[in-house]
XYZ file of C-alpha atoms in Angstrom:
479
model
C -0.945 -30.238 -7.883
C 1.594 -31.076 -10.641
C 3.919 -28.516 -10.517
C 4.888 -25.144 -7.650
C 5.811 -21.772 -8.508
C 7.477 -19.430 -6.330
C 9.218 -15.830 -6.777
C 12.574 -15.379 -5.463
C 14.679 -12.210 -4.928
C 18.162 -11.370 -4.611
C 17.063 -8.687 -2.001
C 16.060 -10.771 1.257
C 14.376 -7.214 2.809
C 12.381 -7.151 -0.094
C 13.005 -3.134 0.531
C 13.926 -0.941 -3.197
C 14.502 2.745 -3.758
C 13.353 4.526 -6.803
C 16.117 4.240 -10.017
C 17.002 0.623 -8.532
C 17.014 -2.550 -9.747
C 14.509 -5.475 -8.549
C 16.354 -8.503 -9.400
C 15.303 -12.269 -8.483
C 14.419 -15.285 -10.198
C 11.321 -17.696 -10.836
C 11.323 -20.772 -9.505
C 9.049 -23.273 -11.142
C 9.290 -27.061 -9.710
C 7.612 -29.786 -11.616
C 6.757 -33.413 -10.871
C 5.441 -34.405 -14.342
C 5.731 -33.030 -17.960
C 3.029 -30.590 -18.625
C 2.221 -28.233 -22.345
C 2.874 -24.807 -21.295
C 2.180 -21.810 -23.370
C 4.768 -19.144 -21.824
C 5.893 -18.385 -18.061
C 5.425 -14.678 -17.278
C 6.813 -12.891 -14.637
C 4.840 -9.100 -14.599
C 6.001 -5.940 -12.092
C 3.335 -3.488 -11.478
C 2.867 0.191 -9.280
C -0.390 1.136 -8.560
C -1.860 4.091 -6.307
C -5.782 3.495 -5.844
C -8.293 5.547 -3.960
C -11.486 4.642 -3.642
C -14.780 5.625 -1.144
C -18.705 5.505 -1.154
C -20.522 8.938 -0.809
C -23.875 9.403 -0.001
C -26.131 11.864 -2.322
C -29.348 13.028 -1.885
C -31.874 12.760 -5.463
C -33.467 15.747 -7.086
C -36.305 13.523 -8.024
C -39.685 13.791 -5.873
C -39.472 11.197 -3.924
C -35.858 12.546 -2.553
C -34.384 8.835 -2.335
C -30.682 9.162 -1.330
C -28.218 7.092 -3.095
C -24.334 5.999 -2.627
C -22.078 7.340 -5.888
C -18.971 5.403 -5.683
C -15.337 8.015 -5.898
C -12.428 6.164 -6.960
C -8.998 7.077 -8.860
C -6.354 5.382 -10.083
C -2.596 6.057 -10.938
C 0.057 3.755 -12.712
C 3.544 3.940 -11.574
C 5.328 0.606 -12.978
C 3.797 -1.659 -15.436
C 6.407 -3.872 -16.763
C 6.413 -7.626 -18.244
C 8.842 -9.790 -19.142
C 8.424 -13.456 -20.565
C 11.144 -15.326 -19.174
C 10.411 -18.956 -21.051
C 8.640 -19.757 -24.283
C 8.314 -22.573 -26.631
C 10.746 -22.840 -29.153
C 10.026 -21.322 -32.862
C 7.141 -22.046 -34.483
C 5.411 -23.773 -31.708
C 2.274 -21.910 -29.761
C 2.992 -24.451 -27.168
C 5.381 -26.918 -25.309
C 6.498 -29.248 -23.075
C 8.302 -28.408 -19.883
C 9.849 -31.975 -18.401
C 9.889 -32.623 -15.101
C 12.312 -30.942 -12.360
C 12.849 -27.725 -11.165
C 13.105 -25.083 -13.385
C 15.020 -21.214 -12.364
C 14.632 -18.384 -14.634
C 15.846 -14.741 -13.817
C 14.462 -11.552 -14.448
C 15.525 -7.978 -14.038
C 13.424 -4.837 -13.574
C 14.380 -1.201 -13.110
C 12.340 0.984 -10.908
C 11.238 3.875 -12.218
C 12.953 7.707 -10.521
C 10.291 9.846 -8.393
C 7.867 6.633 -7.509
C 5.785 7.247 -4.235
C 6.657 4.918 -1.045
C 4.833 1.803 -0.543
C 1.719 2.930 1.512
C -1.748 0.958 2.921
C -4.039 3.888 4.247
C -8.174 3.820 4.911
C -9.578 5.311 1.880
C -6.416 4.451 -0.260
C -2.998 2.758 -0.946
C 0.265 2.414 -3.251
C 1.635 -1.217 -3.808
C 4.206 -2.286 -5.711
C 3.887 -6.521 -6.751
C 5.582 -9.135 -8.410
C 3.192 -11.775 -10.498
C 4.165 -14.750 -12.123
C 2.052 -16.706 -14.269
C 2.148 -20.181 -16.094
C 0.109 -19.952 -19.336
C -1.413 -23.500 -20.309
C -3.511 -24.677 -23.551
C -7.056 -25.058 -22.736
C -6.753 -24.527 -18.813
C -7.061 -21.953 -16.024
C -3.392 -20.058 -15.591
C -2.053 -20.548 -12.801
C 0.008 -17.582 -10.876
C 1.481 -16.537 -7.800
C 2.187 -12.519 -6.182
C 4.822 -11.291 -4.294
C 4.230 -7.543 -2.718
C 7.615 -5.696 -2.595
C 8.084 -2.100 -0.462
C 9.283 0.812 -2.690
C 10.843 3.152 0.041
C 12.114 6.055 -2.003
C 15.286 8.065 0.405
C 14.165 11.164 2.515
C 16.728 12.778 3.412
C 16.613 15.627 5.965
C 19.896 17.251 5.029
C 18.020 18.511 1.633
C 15.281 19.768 3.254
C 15.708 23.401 3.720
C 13.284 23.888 7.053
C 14.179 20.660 8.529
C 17.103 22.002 10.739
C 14.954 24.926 11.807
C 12.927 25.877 14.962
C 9.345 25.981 14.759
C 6.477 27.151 17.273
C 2.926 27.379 17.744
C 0.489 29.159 19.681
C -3.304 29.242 20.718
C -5.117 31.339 22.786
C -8.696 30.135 24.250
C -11.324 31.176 26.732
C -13.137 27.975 28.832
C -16.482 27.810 29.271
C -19.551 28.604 27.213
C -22.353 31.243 27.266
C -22.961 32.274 31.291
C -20.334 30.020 32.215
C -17.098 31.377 30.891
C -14.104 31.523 33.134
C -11.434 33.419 31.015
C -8.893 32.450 28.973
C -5.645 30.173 28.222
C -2.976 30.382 26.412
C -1.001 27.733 25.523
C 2.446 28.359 23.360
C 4.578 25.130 22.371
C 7.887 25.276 20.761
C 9.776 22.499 19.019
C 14.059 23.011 18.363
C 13.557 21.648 14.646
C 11.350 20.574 12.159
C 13.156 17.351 10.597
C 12.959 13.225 12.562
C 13.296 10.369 11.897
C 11.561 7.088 13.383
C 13.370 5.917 16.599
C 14.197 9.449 17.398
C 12.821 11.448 20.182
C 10.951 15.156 20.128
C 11.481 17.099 22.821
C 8.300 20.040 23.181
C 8.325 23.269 25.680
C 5.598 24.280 26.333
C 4.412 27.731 27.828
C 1.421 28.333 29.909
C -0.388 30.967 31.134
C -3.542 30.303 32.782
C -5.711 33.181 33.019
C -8.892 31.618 33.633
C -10.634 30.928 37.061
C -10.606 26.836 36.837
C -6.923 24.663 36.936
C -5.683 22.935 34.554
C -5.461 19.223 34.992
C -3.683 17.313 32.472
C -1.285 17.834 29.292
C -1.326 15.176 26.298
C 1.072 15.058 24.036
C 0.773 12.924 21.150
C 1.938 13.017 16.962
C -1.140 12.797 14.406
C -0.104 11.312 10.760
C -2.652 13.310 8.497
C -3.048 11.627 5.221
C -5.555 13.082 2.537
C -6.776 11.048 -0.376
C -8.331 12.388 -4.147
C -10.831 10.080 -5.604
C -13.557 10.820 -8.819
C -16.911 10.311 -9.667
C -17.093 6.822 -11.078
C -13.239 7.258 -11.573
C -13.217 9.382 -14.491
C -11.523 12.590 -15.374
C -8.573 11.327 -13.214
C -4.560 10.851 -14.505
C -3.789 7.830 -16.233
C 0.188 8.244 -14.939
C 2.766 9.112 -12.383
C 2.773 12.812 -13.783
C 0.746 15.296 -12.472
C -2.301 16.452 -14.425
C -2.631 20.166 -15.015
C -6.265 19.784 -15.557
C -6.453 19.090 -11.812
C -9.153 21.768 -10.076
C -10.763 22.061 -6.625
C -13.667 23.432 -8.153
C -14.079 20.218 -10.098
C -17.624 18.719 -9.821
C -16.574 15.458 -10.331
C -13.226 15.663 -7.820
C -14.003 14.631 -3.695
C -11.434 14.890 -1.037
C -10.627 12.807 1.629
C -9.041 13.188 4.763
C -8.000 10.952 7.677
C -6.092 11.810 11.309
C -4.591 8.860 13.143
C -3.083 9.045 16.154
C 0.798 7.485 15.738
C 1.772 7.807 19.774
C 0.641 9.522 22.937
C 1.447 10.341 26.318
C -0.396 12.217 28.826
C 1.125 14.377 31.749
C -0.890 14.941 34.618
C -0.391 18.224 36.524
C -2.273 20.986 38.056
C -1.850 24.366 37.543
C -3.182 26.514 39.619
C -5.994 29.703 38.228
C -4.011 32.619 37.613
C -0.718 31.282 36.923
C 1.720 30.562 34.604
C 3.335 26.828 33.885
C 6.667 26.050 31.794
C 7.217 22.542 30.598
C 9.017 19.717 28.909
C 7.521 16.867 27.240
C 8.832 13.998 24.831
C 7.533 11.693 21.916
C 9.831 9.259 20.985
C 8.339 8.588 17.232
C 7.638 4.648 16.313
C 8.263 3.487 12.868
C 6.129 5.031 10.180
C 6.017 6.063 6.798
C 7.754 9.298 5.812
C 6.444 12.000 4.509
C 5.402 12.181 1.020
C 3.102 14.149 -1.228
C 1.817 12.138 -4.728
C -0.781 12.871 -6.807
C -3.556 10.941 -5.352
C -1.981 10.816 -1.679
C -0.574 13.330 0.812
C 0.973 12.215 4.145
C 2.406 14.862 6.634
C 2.560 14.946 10.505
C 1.675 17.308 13.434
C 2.927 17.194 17.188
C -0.106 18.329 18.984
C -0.279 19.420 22.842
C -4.076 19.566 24.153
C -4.165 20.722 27.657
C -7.601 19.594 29.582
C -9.188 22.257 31.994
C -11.917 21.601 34.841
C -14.649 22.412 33.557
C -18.265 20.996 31.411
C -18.063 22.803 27.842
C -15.266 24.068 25.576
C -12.668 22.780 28.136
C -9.581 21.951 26.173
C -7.010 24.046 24.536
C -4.913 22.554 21.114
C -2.071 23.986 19.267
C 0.567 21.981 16.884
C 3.329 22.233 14.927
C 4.134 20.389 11.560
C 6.946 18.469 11.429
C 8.495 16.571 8.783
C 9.467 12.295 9.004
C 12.271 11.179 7.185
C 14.168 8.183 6.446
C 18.146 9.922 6.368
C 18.883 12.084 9.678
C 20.463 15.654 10.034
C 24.556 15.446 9.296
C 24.974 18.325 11.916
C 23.504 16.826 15.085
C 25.912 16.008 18.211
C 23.868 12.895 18.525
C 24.796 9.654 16.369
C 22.118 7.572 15.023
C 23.018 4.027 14.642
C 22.555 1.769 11.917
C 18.617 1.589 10.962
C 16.156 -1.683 10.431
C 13.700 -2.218 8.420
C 9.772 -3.019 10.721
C 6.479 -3.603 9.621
C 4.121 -0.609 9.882
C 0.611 -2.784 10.441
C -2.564 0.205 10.126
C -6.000 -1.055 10.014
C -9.321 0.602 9.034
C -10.676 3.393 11.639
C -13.997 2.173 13.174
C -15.754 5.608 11.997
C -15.020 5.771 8.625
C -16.749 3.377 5.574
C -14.225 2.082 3.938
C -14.610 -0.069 0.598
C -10.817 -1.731 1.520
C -11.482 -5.131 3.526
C -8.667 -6.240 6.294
C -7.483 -8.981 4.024
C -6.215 -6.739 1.293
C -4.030 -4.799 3.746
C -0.582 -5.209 3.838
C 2.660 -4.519 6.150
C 5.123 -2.330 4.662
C 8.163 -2.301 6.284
C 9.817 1.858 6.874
C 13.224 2.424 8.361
C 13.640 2.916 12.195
C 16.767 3.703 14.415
C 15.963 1.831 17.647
C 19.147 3.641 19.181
C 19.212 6.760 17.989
C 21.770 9.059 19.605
C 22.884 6.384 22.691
C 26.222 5.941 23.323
C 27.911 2.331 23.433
C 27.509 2.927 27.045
C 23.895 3.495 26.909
C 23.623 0.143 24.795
C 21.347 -2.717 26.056
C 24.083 -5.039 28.057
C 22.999 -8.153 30.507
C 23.322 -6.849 34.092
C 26.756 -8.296 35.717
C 25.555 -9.093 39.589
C 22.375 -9.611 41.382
C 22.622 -5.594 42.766
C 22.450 -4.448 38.635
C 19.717 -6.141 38.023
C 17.423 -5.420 41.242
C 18.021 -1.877 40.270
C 17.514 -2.559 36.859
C 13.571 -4.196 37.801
C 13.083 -1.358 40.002
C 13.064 1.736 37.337
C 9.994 3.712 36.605
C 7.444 2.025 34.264
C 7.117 3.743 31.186
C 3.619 4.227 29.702
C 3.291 4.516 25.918
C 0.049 4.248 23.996
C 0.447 2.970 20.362
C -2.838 2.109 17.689
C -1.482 -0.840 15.771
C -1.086 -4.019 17.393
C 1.651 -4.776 15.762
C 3.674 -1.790 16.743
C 2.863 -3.173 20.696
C 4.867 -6.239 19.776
C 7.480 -4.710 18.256
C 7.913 -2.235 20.801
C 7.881 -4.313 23.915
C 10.188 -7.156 22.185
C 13.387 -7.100 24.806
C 11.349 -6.790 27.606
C 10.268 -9.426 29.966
C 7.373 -7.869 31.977
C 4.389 -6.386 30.221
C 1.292 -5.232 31.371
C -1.445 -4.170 28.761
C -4.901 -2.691 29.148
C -7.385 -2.787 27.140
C -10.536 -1.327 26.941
C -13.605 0.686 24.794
C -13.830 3.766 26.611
C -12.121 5.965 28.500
C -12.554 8.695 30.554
C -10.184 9.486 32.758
C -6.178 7.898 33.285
C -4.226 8.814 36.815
C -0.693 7.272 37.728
C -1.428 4.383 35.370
C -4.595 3.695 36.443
C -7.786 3.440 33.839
C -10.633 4.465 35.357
C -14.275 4.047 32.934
C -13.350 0.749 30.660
C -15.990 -1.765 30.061
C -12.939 -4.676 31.100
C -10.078 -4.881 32.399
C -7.362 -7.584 31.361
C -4.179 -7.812 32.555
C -1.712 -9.848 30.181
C 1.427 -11.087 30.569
C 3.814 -12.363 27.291
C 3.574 -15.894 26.611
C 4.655 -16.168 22.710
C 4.776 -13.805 19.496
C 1.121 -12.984 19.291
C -0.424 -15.471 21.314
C -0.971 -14.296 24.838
C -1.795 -14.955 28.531
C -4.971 -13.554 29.959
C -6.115 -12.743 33.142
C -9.558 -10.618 33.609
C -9.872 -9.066 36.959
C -12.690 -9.112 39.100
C -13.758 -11.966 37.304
C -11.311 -14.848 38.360
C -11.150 -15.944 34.613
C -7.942 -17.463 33.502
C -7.783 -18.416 29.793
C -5.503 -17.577 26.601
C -7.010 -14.955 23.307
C -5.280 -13.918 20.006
C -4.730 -10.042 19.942
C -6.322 -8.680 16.696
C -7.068 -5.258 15.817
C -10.427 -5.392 14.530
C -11.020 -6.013 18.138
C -9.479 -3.426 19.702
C -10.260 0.375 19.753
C -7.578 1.963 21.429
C -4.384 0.141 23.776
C -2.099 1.273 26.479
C 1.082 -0.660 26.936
C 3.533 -0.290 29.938
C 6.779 -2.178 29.960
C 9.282 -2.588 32.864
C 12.791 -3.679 31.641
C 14.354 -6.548 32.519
């Protein structure tokens, strides 16, 4: 290879907001003098959906066929030609050495946030390419994250209280036991990542069977817009007023994924009523954001299980809206945020036209200490009494989809203890009872791991992936 191109920025979080500046420089290193055409350096914004739908034939023989939906939307689409031969020439030689050229782009105002989803995604890229007489170009890409600010403070329901109700009755056909009523209530509407939402919840069970368990968890709803054979859809960032639900050639998409769960086992009793607190801390994620071929919003959602065969749970949730800039007029103090990758990968019961290897990580602000006090801050314990206590507290359970948010959440700790498993059926004091296998693993580098499978008497070492792996529980103990 006689020469190496690279893109470098002046930015090292490679994070931008909308009306910014992306400003870096291309590095091209040569070991011999080579003809070269021009050296481009190219900053594009795209938002693609795209899906496979299955339609049945009015011909005779009533053949189904797939019809392909896709849609596409251009939010930057800038180039800039940062060498070129001198005038008059088509062509030139660059001599050996290593070469830096600049380049400055601005970012449009009212761009989307960088976002991967199943059926759809917005990236924002970097290319460079070297032009060359009478050979293949050669280039290189460079994905950035376009995280436009969401601030709470201008969002008018944010600071406000909102509640939800549901009322049910258990059972089905002869075997119907009454009803329940389940009523949740959240103090306000506004988060951000790292922060923690504290639920009531009101029940009154007026049915003849007990309730058994609570579970809390947040849902990230995103819905996608796609066309037949991608026509009819916007060519830009502007919305198009020709835009109809009763369009023939428009389809709708719309995926739930579960951000963070935990479930509360109780018992309440027939004929009774229970009052409750529960808590989701939220892990990083993307905020919310509506565009014209994406919409992402969020719901808490409290499902309460009841003992019985059919129609034996009870749902209700609240919306709630992710930001990136906390409420001014909170007692707590959030400290200074971080930037973390936000890995998502493609749910198993969905077709989806996006392979693994075109996902990326965007990286979305979280405040891992929101509202502690420089008391509360992690310190090293100071005697051996400190930190017996400190390996004694409770272990607390979180369950998480990513793999990569598992990492990034149990980072600081020094005992770990993950199961995994393909279905379950029942969970009691942090045992898993109805998995296919059982694994117990214990930290031994970044992703690389320890494994231990019990029953079994099988020692060896695997590589977490998430193709892999349907759904993960995490525990960690601090050290």
């Amino acid at each position: 290879m006689p020469f190496h191109l690279a893109v470098g920025l002046s930015n090292c979080e490679q994070i931008f907001e909308p009306g910014g500046t992306i400003e870096g420089y291309v590095t091209f290193d040569l070991r011999e003098s080579i003809k070269v055409k021009a050296i481009r350096i190219s900053a594009e914004g795209l938002a693609t959906t795209k899906w496979l739908l299955s339609e049945s034939s009015k011909s005779s023989h009533g053949r189904s066929r797939e019809v392909s939906y896709s849609a596409k939307v251009t939010y930057l689409d800038e180039d800039q030609m940062v060498w070129k031969p001198s005038e008059g020439h088509s062509k030139s030689s660059v001599f050996p050495g290593i070469h830096v050229y600049p380049f400055k782009f601005q970012i449009p105002i009212g761009v989307p946030p960088s976002f991967e989803g199943d059926h759809g995604n917005i990236r924002y890229h970097l290319k460079a390419t070297v032009e060359r007489p009478w050979k293949t170009n050669r280039s290189i890409t460079r994905y950035l994250t376009i995280l436009p600010p969401k601030d709470l403070n201008k969002e008018v329901t944010a600071g406000e209280e909102t509640s939800s109700w549901k009322t049910k009755n258990v059972g089905f056909f002869l075997f119907r036991y009454g009803k329940v009523h389940l009523e949740l209530r959240i103090p306000k509407k506004g988060y951000v990542p790292g922060e923690t939402i504290w639920i009531e919840t009101n029940i009154d069970n007026a049915s003849s069977r007990p309730i058994l368990k609570a579970e809390c968890y947040l849902i990230q709803q995103c819905r996608f817009l796609a066309y037949r054979y991608g026509i009819a859809g916007p060519t830009d960032g502007r919305r198009a007023s020709s835009l109809s639900e009763n369009d023939r050639y428009l389809s709708r998409k719309r995926d739930e994924i579960k951000i963070v769960s935990v479930i509360h086992e109780m018992h309440i009793e027939p004929r009774t009523e229970h009052k409750s607190k529960m808590k989701l801390k939220i892990p990083c994620t993307c905020p919310t954001f509506d565009s014209t071929l994406i919409h992402v919003e969020y719901f808490v959602v409290v499902k309460l299980h009841v003992k019985c065969r059919l129609r034996n749970t009870v749902k209700a949730e609240c919306p709630i809206i992710i930001g990136s800039k906390p409420l001014k007029d909170e007692q707590l103090t959030p400290r200074t945020p971080t930037y973390q990758e936000v890995a998502t990968f493609s749910a198993l019961t969905h077709r989806s036209m996006l392979s693994v290897d075109e996902k990326l990580t965007p990286k979305y602000v979280y405040y891992p200490k929101y509202g502690r006090s420089r008391d509360e801050e992690d310190e090293p314990p100071n005697n051996k009494h400190q930190r017996r206590k400190m390996s004694q507290r409770k272990i607390q359970k979180v369950m998480v989809q990513p793999v990569n948010l598992i990492f990034r959440y149990l980072q600081n700790r020094t005992r770990v203890q993950i199961w995994l498993y393909e279905d379950v059926t029942h969970r009691l004091e942090g045992y898993i009872i109805g998995f296919d296998e059982f694994m117990n693993v214990v930290f031994d580098e970044a992703e690389e791991v320890n494994m231990k499978t019990k029953g079994r008497n099988k020692i060896g070492r695997i590589l977490l992936k998430g193709d892999n792996i349907t759904l993960i529980h995490a525990a960690a103990q601090e050290a």
